[in-house]
């Protein structure tokens, strides 16, 4: 019986990681300039292949009570309706990836994301150096910002950040001297070649929190207080992002200074609120960014379209695109997860998620699994991350 149960767990994990690897590799690949060669609505093909694997894992191997099945199905109906109203059908895949992660080791998920992500990242980076795909170079205040095959320089920098976060999870937060050097080099690289100042700061924040985790492992109890503070990181990030955008006015000096520091993100957020009201099930948000082939042509003046309008904040994107139900569910889910993990002695994942919470103020990657795999930790098995601190 023990051998049968073990075999079942391995099969279930294998099914899940196969589906996740497929979704992750496609989503990562789609952020690159190779995306121009993909057919329109190619994500539907990915869903058609990956969903049966996920559904088999969920239906055959996961054991739910009738009440739990009802809750899962209700969530699926709400997500499907939101995907329809927002035009973002990949949301269905993200939901099933979250549900399917039940009883799957998040350590295994992070390892898969790191291996597949690094392979895809290197392929894209080298392809741009060999001119197989364009390295879009944006000139800002006399400085060239390289995208290295990704559709926009800050997206390239965000990939670096989230790969480092996955690496920290795989290493269980225990960085050696060469890991610190690698992280510092990454911070310098995205600052020097991409002029991605905010992502450079976020990498520095990651290193600070890893130092805090080192203190926690050494038994320095006051450091645990930082982990407890991280429980509210997502709520604080959402409040700051939404509040500052909503109340932004160029007539308020300190808000205008902050807006300039954040590359006009507050002004664009206020514009988003002016154009769209939050809906229960979301809506189609029409944006015009500078990423990708068309965006680069607009940036360089070779293509005249509408004014630049892009929502960088994940919190604002989720609220307006996916609606109130998804936004509130995510906020509650993240906060509950972080509280539960700290209560159980897992201090690392809440600290890493705190970095993503800050990132979500300036980046739109909260529900993009090609960047943020930590959303899958909410229902995954995280026992291997727990510490016993005296």
Tab-separated table of C-alpha atoms in Angstrom:
chain	number	residue	atom	x	y	z
A	1	UNK	CA	0.000	0.000	0.000
A	2	UNK	CA	2.863	2.384	0.806
A	3	UNK	CA	4.494	1.675	-2.537
A	4	UNK	CA	1.198	2.258	-4.379
A	5	UNK	CA	0.660	5.554	-2.563
A	6	UNK	CA	4.225	6.636	-3.348
A	7	UNK	CA	3.811	5.727	-7.010
A	8	UNK	CA	0.582	7.729	-7.124
A	9	UNK	CA	2.284	10.792	-5.680
A	10	UNK	CA	5.130	10.530	-8.178
A	11	UNK	CA	2.671	10.183	-11.066
A	12	UNK	CA	0.605	13.108	-9.853
A	13	UNK	CA	3.706	15.264	-9.432
A	14	UNK	CA	4.968	14.217	-12.856
A	15	UNK	CA	1.681	15.167	-14.497
A	16	UNK	CA	1.629	18.513	-12.764
A	17	UNK	CA	5.258	19.429	-13.489
A	18	UNK	CA	4.813	18.420	-17.145
A	19	UNK	CA	1.809	20.725	-17.474
A	20	UNK	CA	3.529	23.501	-15.544
A	21	UNK	CA	6.706	23.193	-17.614
A	22	UNK	CA	4.628	23.521	-20.795
A	23	UNK	CA	2.740	26.588	-19.572
A	24	UNK	CA	5.857	28.183	-18.124
A	25	UNK	CA	8.047	27.681	-21.200
A	26	UNK	CA	5.339	29.055	-23.513
A	27	UNK	CA	4.633	32.048	-21.279
A	28	UNK	CA	8.363	32.814	-20.964
A	29	UNK	CA	8.921	32.395	-24.705
A	30	UNK	CA	5.970	34.676	-25.439
A	31	UNK	CA	7.690	37.561	-23.622
A	32	UNK	CA	10.490	37.488	-26.209
A	33	UNK	CA	10.764	38.762	-29.764
A	34	UNK	CA	10.189	35.171	-30.898
A	35	UNK	CA	6.561	35.863	-30.031
A	36	UNK	CA	6.147	37.582	-33.420
A	37	UNK	CA	6.555	34.182	-35.073
A	38	UNK	CA	3.844	32.513	-32.966
A	39	UNK	CA	0.338	32.183	-34.428
A	40	UNK	CA	-2.426	34.404	-33.108
A	41	UNK	CA	-4.101	32.948	-29.990
A	42	UNK	CA	-1.378	30.316	-29.689
A	43	UNK	CA	-2.088	30.234	-25.962
A	44	UNK	CA	-5.300	28.365	-26.785
A	45	UNK	CA	-3.201	25.573	-28.298
A	46	UNK	CA	-1.085	25.479	-25.146
A	47	UNK	CA	-4.236	25.323	-23.043
A	48	UNK	CA	-5.572	22.463	-25.186
A	49	UNK	CA	-2.430	20.414	-24.512
A	50	UNK	CA	-1.777	21.396	-20.906
A	51	UNK	CA	-5.290	21.422	-19.479
A	52	UNK	CA	-5.888	17.652	-19.897
A	53	UNK	CA	-2.711	16.970	-17.897
A	54	UNK	CA	-3.802	19.331	-15.142
A	55	UNK	CA	-7.364	18.045	-15.083
A	56	UNK	CA	-6.140	14.432	-14.908
A	57	UNK	CA	-3.954	15.296	-11.927
A	58	UNK	CA	-6.773	17.167	-10.176
A	59	UNK	CA	-9.609	14.717	-10.882
A	60	UNK	CA	-7.758	11.400	-10.570
A	61	UNK	CA	-5.153	12.080	-7.884
A	62	UNK	CA	-6.500	14.903	-5.718
A	63	UNK	CA	-9.093	13.845	-3.195
A	64	UNK	CA	-11.672	16.478	-2.283
A	65	UNK	CA	-14.824	16.390	-0.252
A	66	UNK	CA	-18.085	17.307	-1.966
A	67	UNK	CA	-17.887	20.776	-0.420
A	68	UNK	CA	-14.329	21.255	-1.665
A	69	UNK	CA	-15.273	20.131	-5.175
A	70	UNK	CA	-18.102	22.651	-5.139
A	71	UNK	CA	-15.695	25.392	-4.091
A	72	UNK	CA	-13.167	24.456	-6.805
A	73	UNK	CA	-15.875	24.328	-9.474
A	74	UNK	CA	-17.373	27.643	-8.360
A	75	UNK	CA	-13.942	29.229	-8.559
A	76	UNK	CA	-13.454	27.807	-12.052
A	77	UNK	CA	-16.787	29.239	-13.231
A	78	UNK	CA	-15.926	32.675	-11.834
A	79	UNK	CA	-12.450	32.577	-13.373
A	80	UNK	CA	-13.810	31.420	-16.749
A	81	UNK	CA	-16.334	34.261	-16.762
A	82	UNK	CA	-13.623	36.752	-15.793
A	83	UNK	CA	-11.348	35.406	-18.537
A	84	UNK	CA	-14.157	35.945	-21.038
A	85	UNK	CA	-14.954	39.507	-19.952
A	86	UNK	CA	-11.270	40.498	-19.773
A	87	UNK	CA	-10.243	38.670	-22.946
A	88	UNK	CA	-7.375	37.019	-21.012
A	89	UNK	CA	-8.095	33.282	-21.297
A	90	UNK	CA	-4.695	32.343	-19.943
A	91	UNK	CA	-6.242	33.153	-16.549
A	92	UNK	CA	-7.975	29.753	-16.691
A	93	UNK	CA	-4.606	28.054	-16.994
A	94	UNK	CA	-3.193	30.053	-14.075
A	95	UNK	CA	-6.181	29.096	-11.884
A	96	UNK	CA	-5.833	25.398	-12.673
A	97	UNK	CA	-2.077	25.575	-12.079
A	98	UNK	CA	-2.814	27.003	-8.636
A	99	UNK	CA	-5.430	24.339	-7.847
A	100	UNK	CA	-3.294	21.556	-9.314
A	101	UNK	CA	-0.307	22.516	-7.143
A	102	UNK	CA	-2.034	20.926	-4.147
A	103	UNK	CA	0.295	18.379	-2.510
A	104	UNK	CA	3.045	19.111	-5.056
A	105	UNK	CA	6.331	20.235	-3.533
A	106	UNK	CA	6.886	23.918	-4.212
A	107	UNK	CA	10.586	23.167	-4.138
A	108	UNK	CA	10.058	20.950	-7.214
A	109	UNK	CA	7.981	23.695	-8.879
A	110	UNK	CA	10.723	26.265	-8.219
A	111	UNK	CA	13.401	23.902	-9.586
A	112	UNK	CA	11.375	23.316	-12.750
A	113	UNK	CA	10.843	27.056	-13.194
A	114	UNK	CA	14.538	27.753	-12.659
A	115	UNK	CA	15.785	25.087	-15.085
A	116	UNK	CA	13.237	25.801	-17.829
A	117	UNK	CA	13.499	29.548	-17.257
A	118	UNK	CA	17.295	29.614	-17.436
A	119	UNK	CA	17.333	27.498	-20.594
A	120	UNK	CA	14.743	29.726	-22.278
A	121	UNK	CA	16.407	32.907	-21.000
A	122	UNK	CA	19.832	31.869	-22.342
A	123	UNK	CA	18.313	30.876	-25.690
A	124	UNK	CA	16.636	34.275	-26.043
A	125	UNK	CA	19.699	36.215	-24.837
A	126	UNK	CA	22.120	34.409	-27.182
A	127	UNK	CA	19.649	34.703	-30.087
A	128	UNK	CA	19.620	38.475	-29.644
A	129	UNK	CA	23.437	38.625	-29.626
A	130	UNK	CA	23.515	36.571	-32.834
A	131	UNK	CA	20.861	38.835	-34.406
A	132	UNK	CA	18.438	35.935	-34.808
A	133	UNK	CA	15.926	38.173	-33.057
A	134	UNK	CA	16.192	41.930	-32.453
A	135	UNK	CA	17.807	43.444	-29.405
A	136	UNK	CA	15.529	46.469	-29.084
A	137	UNK	CA	17.530	49.463	-27.815
A	138	UNK	CA	15.609	52.345	-26.301
A	139	UNK	CA	17.308	55.709	-25.846
A	140	UNK	CA	16.366	57.511	-22.609
A	141	UNK	CA	18.136	60.664	-21.455
A	142	UNK	CA	21.255	59.774	-23.420
A	143	UNK	CA	21.387	56.177	-22.166
A	144	UNK	CA	20.611	53.100	-24.269
A	145	UNK	CA	18.380	50.515	-22.631
A	146	UNK	CA	18.818	47.011	-24.073
A	147	UNK	CA	16.052	44.402	-24.110
A	148	UNK	CA	18.317	41.498	-25.224
A	149	UNK	CA	15.568	39.688	-27.133
A	150	UNK	CA	12.825	40.332	-24.562
A	151	UNK	CA	10.075	42.738	-25.639
A	152	UNK	CA	11.121	45.592	-23.312
A	153	UNK	CA	14.197	46.362	-21.164
A	154	UNK	CA	12.312	46.383	-17.850
A	155	UNK	CA	10.762	43.016	-18.740
A	156	UNK	CA	14.273	41.636	-19.295
A	157	UNK	CA	15.303	43.019	-15.890
A	158	UNK	CA	12.167	41.547	-14.290
A	159	UNK	CA	13.072	38.117	-15.683
A	160	UNK	CA	16.479	38.435	-14.039
A	161	UNK	CA	14.846	39.383	-10.725
A	162	UNK	CA	12.315	36.541	-10.726
A	163	UNK	CA	14.909	33.960	-11.792
A	164	UNK	CA	16.986	35.081	-8.807
A	165	UNK	CA	13.907	34.699	-6.587
A	166	UNK	CA	13.370	31.153	-7.892
A	167	UNK	CA	17.072	30.461	-7.355
A	168	UNK	CA	16.798	31.686	-3.764
A	169	UNK	CA	13.858	29.322	-3.205
A	170	UNK	CA	15.767	26.380	-4.683
A	171	UNK	CA	18.795	27.203	-2.519
A	172	UNK	CA	16.470	27.524	0.512
A	173	UNK	CA	17.829	31.027	1.044
A	174	UNK	CA	21.301	29.697	1.869
A	175	UNK	CA	23.508	31.715	-0.465
A	176	UNK	CA	27.225	31.011	-0.729
A	177	UNK	CA	29.747	33.751	-1.495
A	178	UNK	CA	29.483	33.072	-5.227
A	179	UNK	CA	25.683	33.378	-5.076
A	180	UNK	CA	26.061	36.841	-3.566
A	181	UNK	CA	28.556	37.800	-6.262
A	182	UNK	CA	26.251	36.456	-8.988
A	183	UNK	CA	23.339	38.478	-7.593
A	184	UNK	CA	25.427	41.657	-7.372
A	185	UNK	CA	26.612	41.125	-10.940
A	186	UNK	CA	22.995	40.692	-12.061
A	187	UNK	CA	22.032	43.937	-10.316
A	188	UNK	CA	24.913	45.772	-12.004
A	189	UNK	CA	24.070	44.239	-15.407
A	190	UNK	CA	20.400	45.317	-15.473
A	191	UNK	CA	21.376	48.767	-14.174
A	192	UNK	CA	24.218	49.317	-16.681
A	193	UNK	CA	22.804	47.678	-19.822
A	194	UNK	CA	19.044	48.115	-19.275
A	195	UNK	CA	18.951	51.263	-17.121
A	196	UNK	CA	16.383	49.345	-15.015
A	197	UNK	CA	16.878	51.251	-11.785
A	198	UNK	CA	13.817	49.927	-9.968
A	199	UNK	CA	14.669	46.281	-10.661
A	200	UNK	CA	18.220	46.958	-9.471
A	201	UNK	CA	16.764	48.215	-6.186
A	202	UNK	CA	14.527	45.130	-5.977
A	203	UNK	CA	17.536	42.807	-6.377
A	204	UNK	CA	19.231	44.751	-3.577
A	205	UNK	CA	16.083	44.319	-1.453
A	206	UNK	CA	16.180	40.569	-2.120
A	207	UNK	CA	19.753	40.399	-0.834
A	208	UNK	CA	18.841	42.392	2.283
A	209	UNK	CA	15.959	40.019	3.072
A	210	UNK	CA	18.188	36.991	2.469
A	211	UNK	CA	20.567	38.487	5.031
A	212	UNK	CA	17.600	38.751	7.406
A	213	UNK	CA	16.805	35.090	6.732
A	214	UNK	CA	20.420	34.182	7.532
A	215	UNK	CA	19.977	35.905	10.900
A	216	UNK	CA	16.742	33.967	11.485
A	217	UNK	CA	18.568	30.700	10.806
A	218	UNK	CA	21.231	31.749	13.295
A	219	UNK	CA	18.530	32.148	15.926
A	220	UNK	CA	18.429	35.963	16.059
A	221	UNK	CA	14.830	36.240	17.174
A	222	UNK	CA	14.296	39.973	16.409
A	223	UNK	CA	14.897	39.124	12.735
A	224	UNK	CA	11.741	36.976	12.815
A	225	UNK	CA	9.810	40.228	13.267
A	226	UNK	CA	10.742	41.180	9.695
A	227	UNK	CA	9.149	37.942	8.477
A	228	UNK	CA	5.987	38.785	10.393
A	229	UNK	CA	5.944	42.254	8.820
A	230	UNK	CA	6.209	40.604	5.388
A	231	UNK	CA	2.796	39.024	6.012
A	232	UNK	CA	1.215	42.371	5.198
A	233	UNK	CA	3.505	43.187	2.261
A	234	UNK	CA	0.934	42.453	-0.438
A	235	UNK	CA	-1.791	44.473	1.317
A	236	UNK	CA	0.583	47.390	1.905
A	237	UNK	CA	1.785	47.255	-1.709
A	238	UNK	CA	-1.784	47.266	-3.013
A	239	UNK	CA	-2.804	50.150	-0.747
A	240	UNK	CA	0.194	52.244	-1.777
A	241	UNK	CA	-0.092	51.523	-5.479
A	242	UNK	CA	-3.846	52.058	-5.748
A	243	UNK	CA	-4.002	54.936	-3.272
A	244	UNK	CA	-1.140	56.958	-4.742
A	245	UNK	CA	-2.442	56.464	-8.287
A	246	UNK	CA	-6.005	57.379	-7.361
A	247	UNK	CA	-5.077	60.549	-5.449
A	248	UNK	CA	-2.260	61.614	-7.773
A	249	UNK	CA	-2.305	65.204	-8.942
A	250	UNK	CA	0.527	67.130	-10.621
A	251	UNK	CA	-0.454	70.066	-8.403
A	252	UNK	CA	0.781	68.200	-5.319
A	253	UNK	CA	4.584	68.683	-5.334
A	254	UNK	CA	5.596	65.542	-3.430
A	255	UNK	CA	3.278	63.358	-5.529
A	256	UNK	CA	4.680	64.846	-8.726
A	257	UNK	CA	8.237	64.230	-7.510
A	258	UNK	CA	7.328	60.626	-6.696
A	259	UNK	CA	5.659	60.292	-10.092
A	260	UNK	CA	8.890	61.360	-11.819
A	261	UNK	CA	10.915	58.959	-9.684
A	262	UNK	CA	8.567	56.137	-10.744
A	263	UNK	CA	8.763	57.050	-14.457
A	264	UNK	CA	5.259	58.575	-14.654
A	265	UNK	CA	3.581	55.475	-13.208
A	266	UNK	CA	1.328	57.524	-10.919
A	267	UNK	CA	0.107	59.701	-13.774
A	268	UNK	CA	-0.631	56.660	-15.915
A	269	UNK	CA	-2.413	55.024	-12.987
A	270	UNK	CA	-4.594	58.103	-12.531
A	271	UNK	CA	-5.341	58.021	-16.272
A	272	UNK	CA	-6.399	54.381	-15.915
A	273	UNK	CA	-8.843	55.300	-13.145
A	274	UNK	CA	-10.194	58.128	-15.308
A	275	UNK	CA	-10.830	55.810	-18.253
A	276	UNK	CA	-12.022	52.684	-16.488
A	277	UNK	CA	-14.128	51.941	-13.429
A	278	UNK	CA	-13.445	48.729	-11.465
A	279	UNK	CA	-15.893	45.972	-12.441
A	280	UNK	CA	-16.881	42.819	-10.599
A	281	UNK	CA	-15.659	40.503	-13.394
A	282	UNK	CA	-13.148	42.781	-15.082
A	283	UNK	CA	-13.091	44.243	-18.565
A	284	UNK	CA	-10.953	44.606	-21.677
A	285	UNK	CA	-8.292	47.261	-21.058
A	286	UNK	CA	-6.835	48.823	-24.196
A	287	UNK	CA	-3.206	49.830	-23.766
A	288	UNK	CA	-0.516	51.148	-26.071
A	289	UNK	CA	2.982	50.337	-24.845
A	290	UNK	CA	6.475	50.559	-26.246
A	291	UNK	CA	7.310	46.864	-25.990
A	292	UNK	CA	7.739	44.534	-28.958
A	293	UNK	CA	8.022	45.344	-32.641
A	294	UNK	CA	5.002	47.635	-32.904
A	295	UNK	CA	5.772	49.425	-29.655
A	296	UNK	CA	9.378	50.030	-30.691
A	297	UNK	CA	8.236	51.529	-33.992
A	298	UNK	CA	5.978	53.874	-32.079
A	299	UNK	CA	8.770	54.773	-29.654
A	300	UNK	CA	11.133	55.644	-32.526
A	301	UNK	CA	8.452	57.577	-34.409
A	302	UNK	CA	8.261	55.094	-37.302
A	303	UNK	CA	4.649	54.310	-36.461
A	304	UNK	CA	2.081	56.852	-35.369
A	305	UNK	CA	-0.682	55.378	-33.230
A	306	UNK	CA	-2.464	56.480	-30.106
A	307	UNK	CA	-0.710	58.046	-27.135
A	308	UNK	CA	1.410	55.888	-24.867
A	309	UNK	CA	-0.780	54.308	-22.215
A	310	UNK	CA	0.362	51.329	-20.175
A	311	UNK	CA	-0.448	50.160	-16.645
A	312	UNK	CA	2.721	48.940	-14.952
A	313	UNK	CA	1.225	48.315	-11.506
A	314	UNK	CA	0.103	44.708	-11.032
A	315	UNK	CA	-2.419	45.778	-8.417
A	316	UNK	CA	-4.093	48.257	-10.747
A	317	UNK	CA	-3.928	45.817	-13.678
A	318	UNK	CA	-5.585	43.026	-11.696
A	319	UNK	CA	-8.263	45.341	-10.287
A	320	UNK	CA	-9.250	46.880	-13.626
A	321	UNK	CA	-8.600	43.945	-15.986
A	322	UNK	CA	-9.703	41.004	-13.829
A	323	UNK	CA	-12.154	42.721	-11.505
A	324	UNK	CA	-12.944	42.995	-7.834
A	325	UNK	CA	-13.475	39.284	-7.129
A	326	UNK	CA	-10.075	38.199	-8.450
A	327	UNK	CA	-8.304	41.186	-6.852
A	328	UNK	CA	-9.797	40.591	-3.400
A	329	UNK	CA	-9.291	36.804	-3.627
A	330	UNK	CA	-5.609	37.239	-4.483
A	331	UNK	CA	-5.043	39.754	-1.701
A	332	UNK	CA	-6.705	37.523	0.899
A	333	UNK	CA	-4.982	34.416	-0.449
A	334	UNK	CA	-1.490	35.900	-0.324
A	335	UNK	CA	-1.981	37.377	3.147
A	336	UNK	CA	-3.403	34.118	4.512
A	337	UNK	CA	-0.560	32.128	2.964
A	338	UNK	CA	2.176	34.381	4.382
A	339	UNK	CA	0.585	34.327	7.849
A	340	UNK	CA	0.247	30.536	7.767
A	341	UNK	CA	3.839	30.009	6.630
A	342	UNK	CA	5.383	32.250	9.277
A	343	UNK	CA	3.163	30.602	11.898
A	344	UNK	CA	4.500	27.197	10.774
A	345	UNK	CA	8.143	28.258	10.788
A	346	UNK	CA	8.592	28.959	7.066
A	347	UNK	CA	10.148	32.411	7.014
A	348	UNK	CA	11.797	32.270	3.595
A	349	UNK	CA	8.784	32.171	1.279
A	350	UNK	CA	7.010	35.136	2.944
A	351	UNK	CA	10.229	37.152	2.625
A	352	UNK	CA	10.578	36.246	-1.071
A	353	UNK	CA	6.915	37.041	-1.674
A	354	UNK	CA	7.494	40.416	0.017
A	355	UNK	CA	9.959	41.194	-2.785
A	356	UNK	CA	7.324	40.279	-5.382
A	357	UNK	CA	4.821	42.478	-3.511
A	358	UNK	CA	7.119	45.488	-3.906
A	359	UNK	CA	7.836	44.520	-7.511
A	360	UNK	CA	4.119	44.470	-8.246
A	361	UNK	CA	3.946	48.200	-7.477
A	362	UNK	CA	6.086	48.934	-10.545
A	363	UNK	CA	5.649	45.776	-12.692
A	364	UNK	CA	2.595	44.000	-14.090
A	365	UNK	CA	3.697	40.405	-13.453
A	366	UNK	CA	1.570	39.255	-10.494
A	367	UNK	CA	-0.480	36.775	-12.563
A	368	UNK	CA	2.208	36.015	-15.147
A	369	UNK	CA	3.682	32.601	-14.313
A	370	UNK	CA	6.608	33.196	-16.677
A	371	UNK	CA	7.802	35.617	-13.991
A	372	UNK	CA	5.988	34.992	-10.719
A	373	UNK	CA	5.838	31.280	-9.880
A	374	UNK	CA	5.283	32.097	-6.205
A	375	UNK	CA	1.564	32.405	-6.825
A	376	UNK	CA	1.612	28.600	-7.144
A	377	UNK	CA	2.950	28.245	-3.603
A	378	UNK	CA	-0.431	29.151	-2.104
A	379	UNK	CA	-1.737	25.577	-2.312
A	380	UNK	CA	1.522	23.697	-2.848
A	381	UNK	CA	3.433	21.603	-0.293
A	382	UNK	CA	5.867	23.954	1.451
A	383	UNK	CA	6.985	21.715	4.316
A	384	UNK	CA	10.595	21.601	3.111
A	385	UNK	CA	10.944	25.338	3.785
A	386	UNK	CA	10.101	25.168	7.483
A	387	UNK	CA	12.648	25.881	10.182
A	388	UNK	CA	12.752	25.086	13.857
A	389	UNK	CA	14.068	28.244	15.460
A	390	UNK	CA	14.751	28.056	19.179
